[in-house]
Amino acid sequence: MKDQEKDINELTVDEYLKIEKDILLKVEQ
């Protein structure tokens, strides 16, 4: 179970970074 939770957390961080990038790009435009 712990390994699964770790994978989910890593995916969440990756998604968060993608969203943050999109926001920064929108702000620059």
Coordinates of C-alpha atoms in Angstrom, one line a residue:
M1 CA 0.0 0.0 0.0
K2 CA 2.8 2.4 0.9
D3 CA 4.4 2.0 -2.5
Q4 CA 1.1 2.8 -4.2
E5 CA 0.7 5.9 -2.1
K6 CA 4.2 7.1 -3.0
D7 CA 3.4 6.7 -6.7
I8 CA 0.2 8.7 -6.4
N9 CA 2.1 11.4 -4.5
E10 CA 4.7 11.6 -7.3
L11 CA 2.0 11.9 -9.9
T12 CA 0.3 14.6 -8.0
V13 CA 3.5 16.6 -7.8
D14 CA 4.1 16.1 -11.5
E15 CA 0.6 17.3 -12.3
Y16 CA 1.1 20.3 -10.0
L17 CA 4.3 21.3 -11.8
K18 CA 2.5 21.0 -15.1
I19 CA -0.3 23.3 -13.9
E20 CA 2.1 25.8 -12.4
K21 CA 4.0 25.9 -15.8
D22 CA 0.7 26.5 -17.6
I23 CA -0.2 29.4 -15.2
L24 CA 3.3 31.0 -15.6
L25 CA 3.0 30.8 -19.4
K26 CA -0.5 32.4 -19.3
V27 CA 0.8 35.2 -17.1
E28 CA 3.7 35.9 -19.4
Q29 CA 1.5 36.2 -22.5

